[in-house]
Amino acid sequence: MPLVSIQASLHRAQAEGYAIPLFDVFEFHSIVGTIAALEKKRAPGIVALPSRWVEGPHAAAHVAAVRLLAEEAPVPIALMLDHGSSFEACMRALSLGFTDIMYDGSRLPVEENIATTKAVVRAAHALGVPVEAEVGHVGLGADYESLDSARDSLTDPATAQRFVEETGVDYLAVAIGSAHGLYKGEPQLDLELLAAIRQRVDIPLVMHGGTGLSEQQFRDAIATGIVKVNIGTDLMLTASRRMGEVAQSPKPSFFAYTAAISKAYQERCAYYLDVFGASGKA
Ligand code: 13P
């Protein structure tokens, strides 16, 4: 199918109580593995490129690879900019044909975050493209000692409501205790906070930093209102580990390395589709 925004699929997931994963990809074999998992599981899904890739020299080629592979798959696949670093990066992604955009101004003072998010929303909506933004800040797992150590940057429910009303954003990334990358301490989610945000905000809520959370934590977060979960580090680590195994094998070949990347992505993406309840929902 042609690339399509994930918005309709997210609204359906919200109504039916499951979540759709966003998978970060960085090169051809990770794209192949991710799309193979979506096909195999007959699931809707989001393939995402990070901002640096969109601002880099091979952006159009990466987009073309996702577009052509998605066209061959019989399931709805979105191409999303992950953590758009500026208004300009978001405009570049729009010009390249991304179906969904995330602008991340979560490190900025909230008024600045609102102002730039508003500008991105205005431009993207003129082209019919939905926008995700983040309020509160999802930090790094490497700095994560405990939920309490992350508390200062968690999302405030009243601010979330104002942010959504003022910006017109379509999906909201919230900081409820998850973090990007591997966690130094034990990850813990503040489900009461998530429930309070859900009461005030009815657009799809997004949880970043999926790597390292347990199946029960995913299920609890989804039951409390999360409908999109971002996954990156686990896919990269699994692929790296598998390439390490190839290196240790009696006859490591170039093709064994590239196949290991696709296979790792396919296996781990399929796992998350099952855990989130997205399998069979295409
Ligand atoms: P992890 O790398 O922790 O899975 O987080 C991915 C993410 O949130 C990308 O936006």
Coordinates of C-alpha atoms and ligand atoms in Angstrom, one line a residue:
M1 CA 0.0 0.0 0.0
P2 CA 1.1 3.6 -0.4
L3 CA 2.5 5.2 2.7
V4 CA -0.3 6.5 4.9
S5 CA -0.6 8.6 8.0
I6 CA -1.0 6.5 11.2
Q7 CA -3.7 8.8 12.6
A8 CA -6.7 6.7 11.6
S9 CA -5.0 3.5 13.0
L10 CA -4.2 5.3 16.3
H11 CA -7.8 6.5 16.7
R12 CA -8.9 2.9 16.1
A13 CA -6.3 1.6 18.6
Q14 CA -7.5 4.2 21.2
A15 CA -11.1 3.0 20.7
E16 CA -10.3 -0.7 20.9
G17 CA -7.6 -0.6 23.6
Y18 CA -4.3 -1.6 22.0
A19 CA -1.2 0.3 21.0
I20 CA 0.8 0.7 17.8
P21 CA 4.6 0.7 17.9
L22 CA 6.9 3.2 16.3
F23 CA 10.2 1.5 15.2
D24 CA 13.3 3.6 14.6
V25 CA 15.3 2.5 11.6
F26 CA 18.7 3.7 10.4
E27 CA 19.5 1.8 7.2
F28 CA 18.2 -0.5 4.6
H29 CA 18.3 -3.9 6.4
S30 CA 16.6 -2.5 9.5
I31 CA 13.8 -1.1 7.2
V32 CA 13.5 -4.5 5.5
G33 CA 13.2 -6.4 8.8
T34 CA 10.7 -3.9 10.3
I35 CA 8.4 -4.0 7.3
A36 CA 8.7 -7.9 7.1
A37 CA 7.4 -8.0 10.7
L38 CA 4.4 -5.7 10.0
E39 CA 3.5 -7.9 7.0
K40 CA 3.9 -11.2 8.9
K41 CA 1.8 -9.9 11.8
R42 CA -0.7 -8.2 9.6
A43 CA -0.3 -5.1 11.7
P44 CA -0.4 -1.3 11.1
G45 CA 2.9 0.3 12.1
I46 CA 5.2 3.3 12.0
V47 CA 8.6 3.3 10.5
A48 CA 10.6 6.2 11.8
L49 CA 13.7 8.1 10.9
P50 CA 15.4 10.3 13.4
S51 CA 15.9 14.0 12.8
R52 CA 19.7 13.6 12.1
W53 CA 18.9 11.3 9.2
V54 CA 16.4 13.7 7.7
E55 CA 18.9 16.5 8.0
G56 CA 21.7 14.3 6.6
P57 CA 22.9 13.7 3.0
H58 CA 21.0 10.5 2.3
A59 CA 17.6 11.5 3.6
A60 CA 15.8 11.2 0.2
A61 CA 17.2 7.7 -0.4
H62 CA 16.1 6.5 3.0
V63 CA 12.6 7.8 2.4
A64 CA 12.5 6.2 -1.0
A65 CA 13.5 2.8 0.5
V66 CA 10.7 3.0 3.1
R67 CA 8.2 4.2 0.5
L68 CA 9.0 1.4 -2.0
L69 CA 9.1 -1.4 0.5
A70 CA 5.8 -0.2 2.1
E71 CA 4.1 -0.1 -1.3
E72 CA 4.8 -3.8 -1.7
A73 CA 3.3 -4.6 1.8
P74 CA -0.4 -5.2 2.2
V75 CA -0.6 -3.4 5.5
P76 CA -0.9 0.4 6.4
I77 CA 2.6 1.8 7.1
A78 CA 3.4 5.3 8.1
L79 CA 6.7 7.1 7.8
M80 CA 7.3 9.4 10.7
L81 CA 10.0 11.9 11.6
D82 CA 11.1 11.0 15.2
H83 CA 12.2 13.9 17.5
G84 CA 12.3 16.6 14.8
S85 CA 14.9 18.9 16.3
S86 CA 13.7 22.2 14.8
F87 CA 11.0 23.9 12.6
E88 CA 13.4 23.5 9.7
A89 CA 13.9 19.8 10.2
C90 CA 10.1 19.3 10.3
M91 CA 9.7 21.3 7.0
R92 CA 12.4 19.2 5.4
A93 CA 10.5 16.0 6.4
L94 CA 7.3 17.4 5.0
S95 CA 9.0 18.2 1.7
L96 CA 10.3 14.6 1.6
G97 CA 6.8 13.2 2.0
F98 CA 6.7 12.0 5.6
T99 CA 3.2 11.0 6.6
D100 CA 3.5 12.0 10.3
I101 CA 5.9 14.5 12.0
M102 CA 7.2 14.7 15.6
Y103 CA 8.5 18.0 16.7
D104 CA 10.4 17.7 20.0
G105 CA 10.7 21.0 21.9
S106 CA 10.5 19.3 25.2
R107 CA 13.8 20.7 26.5
L108 CA 12.6 24.2 25.9
P109 CA 10.7 26.4 28.2
V110 CA 7.0 25.5 27.7
E111 CA 6.1 28.8 26.0
E112 CA 8.8 28.3 23.4
N113 CA 7.8 24.7 22.9
I114 CA 4.2 25.9 22.4
A115 CA 5.2 28.6 19.9
T116 CA 7.3 26.3 17.7
T117 CA 4.9 23.4 17.9
K118 CA 2.1 25.7 16.8
A119 CA 4.1 26.8 13.8
V120 CA 4.9 23.2 12.8
V121 CA 1.2 22.2 13.2
R122 CA 0.1 25.1 11.0
A123 CA 2.5 24.1 8.2
A124 CA 1.9 20.4 8.5
H125 CA -1.9 20.6 8.7
A126 CA -1.8 22.8 5.5
L127 CA -0.5 19.6 3.9
G128 CA -2.8 17.2 5.7
V129 CA 0.0 15.8 7.9
P130 CA -0.6 15.1 11.6
V131 CA 1.9 16.2 14.3
E132 CA 3.2 14.8 17.5
A133 CA 4.9 16.9 20.2
E134 CA 6.2 16.3 23.7
V135 CA 5.4 18.1 26.9
G136 CA 7.4 17.3 30.0
H137 CA 10.6 15.7 29.0
V138 CA 11.5 12.0 28.5
G139 CA 15.1 11.8 29.5
L140 CA 17.9 9.3 29.1
G141 CA 17.9 5.9 30.8
A142 CA 21.6 6.4 31.6
D143 CA 20.6 9.2 34.0
Y144 CA 17.6 7.3 35.4
E145 CA 18.2 6.3 39.0
S146 CA 14.5 5.9 39.9
L147 CA 11.1 7.4 39.1
D148 CA 11.7 10.0 41.8
S149 CA 14.9 11.1 40.1
A150 CA 12.9 11.7 36.9
R151 CA 10.0 13.4 38.7
D152 CA 10.9 17.0 37.9
S153 CA 10.6 16.4 34.2
L154 CA 7.3 14.4 34.2
T155 CA 4.3 15.8 32.4
D156 CA 2.0 18.0 34.3
P157 CA -1.7 17.2 33.4
A158 CA -2.9 20.8 33.4
T159 CA 0.1 21.9 31.2
A160 CA -0.6 19.0 28.9
Q161 CA -4.2 20.1 28.4
R162 CA -3.2 23.7 27.7
F163 CA -0.5 22.5 25.4
V164 CA -2.9 20.5 23.3
E165 CA -5.5 23.3 23.2
E166 CA -3.1 26.0 22.2
T167 CA -1.0 24.1 19.7
G168 CA -3.7 21.9 18.0
V169 CA -1.2 19.0 18.0
D170 CA -2.6 15.6 17.0
Y171 CA -0.7 13.1 19.3
L172 CA 1.0 13.9 22.6
A173 CA 4.2 12.4 23.9
V174 CA 4.1 12.3 27.7
A175 CA 6.8 11.8 30.4
I176 CA 5.4 9.3 32.9
G177 CA 8.6 7.5 34.0
S178 CA 10.0 5.9 30.9
A179 CA 13.4 7.0 29.4
H180 CA 15.4 6.6 26.2
G181 CA 18.0 3.9 26.0
L182 CA 19.1 1.4 28.7
Y183 CA 18.0 2.3 32.3
K184 CA 20.6 2.7 35.0
G185 CA 17.9 1.9 37.7
E186 CA 14.6 0.0 37.6
P187 CA 12.1 1.7 35.3
Q188 CA 8.8 2.6 37.0
L189 CA 5.7 4.2 35.4
D190 CA 3.5 6.7 37.2
L191 CA 0.1 5.3 36.1
E192 CA -1.8 7.7 38.3
L193 CA -0.2 10.6 36.5
L194 CA -1.0 8.9 33.1
A195 CA -4.6 8.5 34.2
A196 CA -4.8 12.2 35.2
I197 CA -3.4 13.3 31.8
R198 CA -5.8 11.0 30.0
Q199 CA -8.7 12.7 31.8
R200 CA -7.7 16.1 30.4
V201 CA -6.4 15.1 27.0
D202 CA -8.3 12.9 24.5
I203 CA -5.9 12.8 21.6
P204 CA -3.6 9.7 21.2
L205 CA -1.0 9.6 24.0
V206 CA 2.5 8.4 23.2
M207 CA 5.1 6.7 25.4
H208 CA 8.8 7.1 24.3
G209 CA 11.6 4.9 25.7
G210 CA 10.0 1.5 25.3
T211 CA 13.2 -0.5 25.6
G212 CA 13.6 -2.1 29.0
L213 CA 10.0 -2.0 30.1
S214 CA 8.3 -5.3 31.1
E215 CA 5.3 -6.8 29.3
Q216 CA 3.2 -6.0 32.3
Q217 CA 4.3 -2.3 32.2
F218 CA 3.3 -2.1 28.6
R219 CA -0.1 -3.7 29.3
D220 CA -0.7 -1.3 32.2
A221 CA 0.3 1.8 30.2
I222 CA -1.9 0.7 27.3
A223 CA -4.8 0.0 29.7
T224 CA -4.4 3.5 31.2
G225 CA -4.4 5.3 27.8
I226 CA -1.1 4.9 25.9
V227 CA -1.8 4.1 22.2
K228 CA 1.6 4.6 20.6
V229 CA 4.9 3.2 22.0
N230 CA 8.3 4.1 20.6
I231 CA 11.0 1.4 20.4
G232 CA 14.6 2.0 19.2
T233 CA 17.5 0.8 21.4
D234 CA 16.4 -2.8 21.8
L235 CA 16.3 -3.3 18.0
M236 CA 19.8 -1.9 17.6
L237 CA 21.2 -3.9 20.5
T238 CA 19.7 -7.1 19.3
A239 CA 21.0 -6.6 15.8
S240 CA 24.5 -5.7 17.1
R241 CA 24.5 -8.8 19.3
R242 CA 23.5 -11.0 16.3
M243 CA 26.3 -9.5 14.2
G244 CA 28.7 -10.3 17.0
E245 CA 27.5 -13.9 16.8
V246 CA 28.2 -13.9 13.1
A247 CA 31.7 -12.6 13.8
Q248 CA 32.3 -15.5 16.1
S249 CA 30.9 -18.1 13.7
P250 CA 33.3 -20.4 11.7
K251 CA 32.7 -18.6 8.4
P252 CA 31.5 -15.0 8.9
S253 CA 30.3 -13.7 5.6
F254 CA 29.2 -10.2 4.6
F255 CA 25.7 -11.5 3.7
A256 CA 25.4 -13.2 7.1
Y257 CA 25.9 -9.8 8.8
T258 CA 23.3 -8.0 6.7
A259 CA 20.8 -10.9 7.1
A260 CA 21.4 -10.8 10.9
I261 CA 20.3 -7.1 11.0
S262 CA 17.0 -7.8 9.1
K263 CA 16.3 -10.9 11.1
A264 CA 16.9 -9.2 14.4
Y265 CA 14.6 -6.3 13.5
Q266 CA 11.9 -8.7 12.2
E267 CA 11.9 -10.8 15.4
R268 CA 11.9 -8.0 17.9
C269 CA 9.3 -5.9 16.0
A270 CA 7.1 -9.0 15.8
Y271 CA 7.5 -9.4 19.5
Y272 CA 6.4 -5.8 20.3
L273 CA 3.4 -6.0 17.9
D274 CA 2.1 -9.1 19.8
V275 CA 2.7 -7.5 23.2
F276 CA 0.9 -4.3 22.2
G277 CA -2.0 -6.1 20.7
A278 CA -1.4 -4.6 17.2
S279 CA -1.0 -8.0 15.5
G280 CA -3.9 -8.8 13.1
K281 CA -5.2 -5.2 13.3
A282 CA -4.3 -4.1 9.7
Ligands
13P1 P1 14.2 3.4 23.2 O1 15.5 3.6 22.4 O2 14.5 3.6 24.7 O3 13.5 2.2 22.9 O4 13.3 4.7 22.9 C1 13.0 4.9 21.6 C2 12.2 6.2 21.4 O5 11.5 6.7 22.3 C3 12.4 6.9 20.2 O6 11.6 8.0 20.0

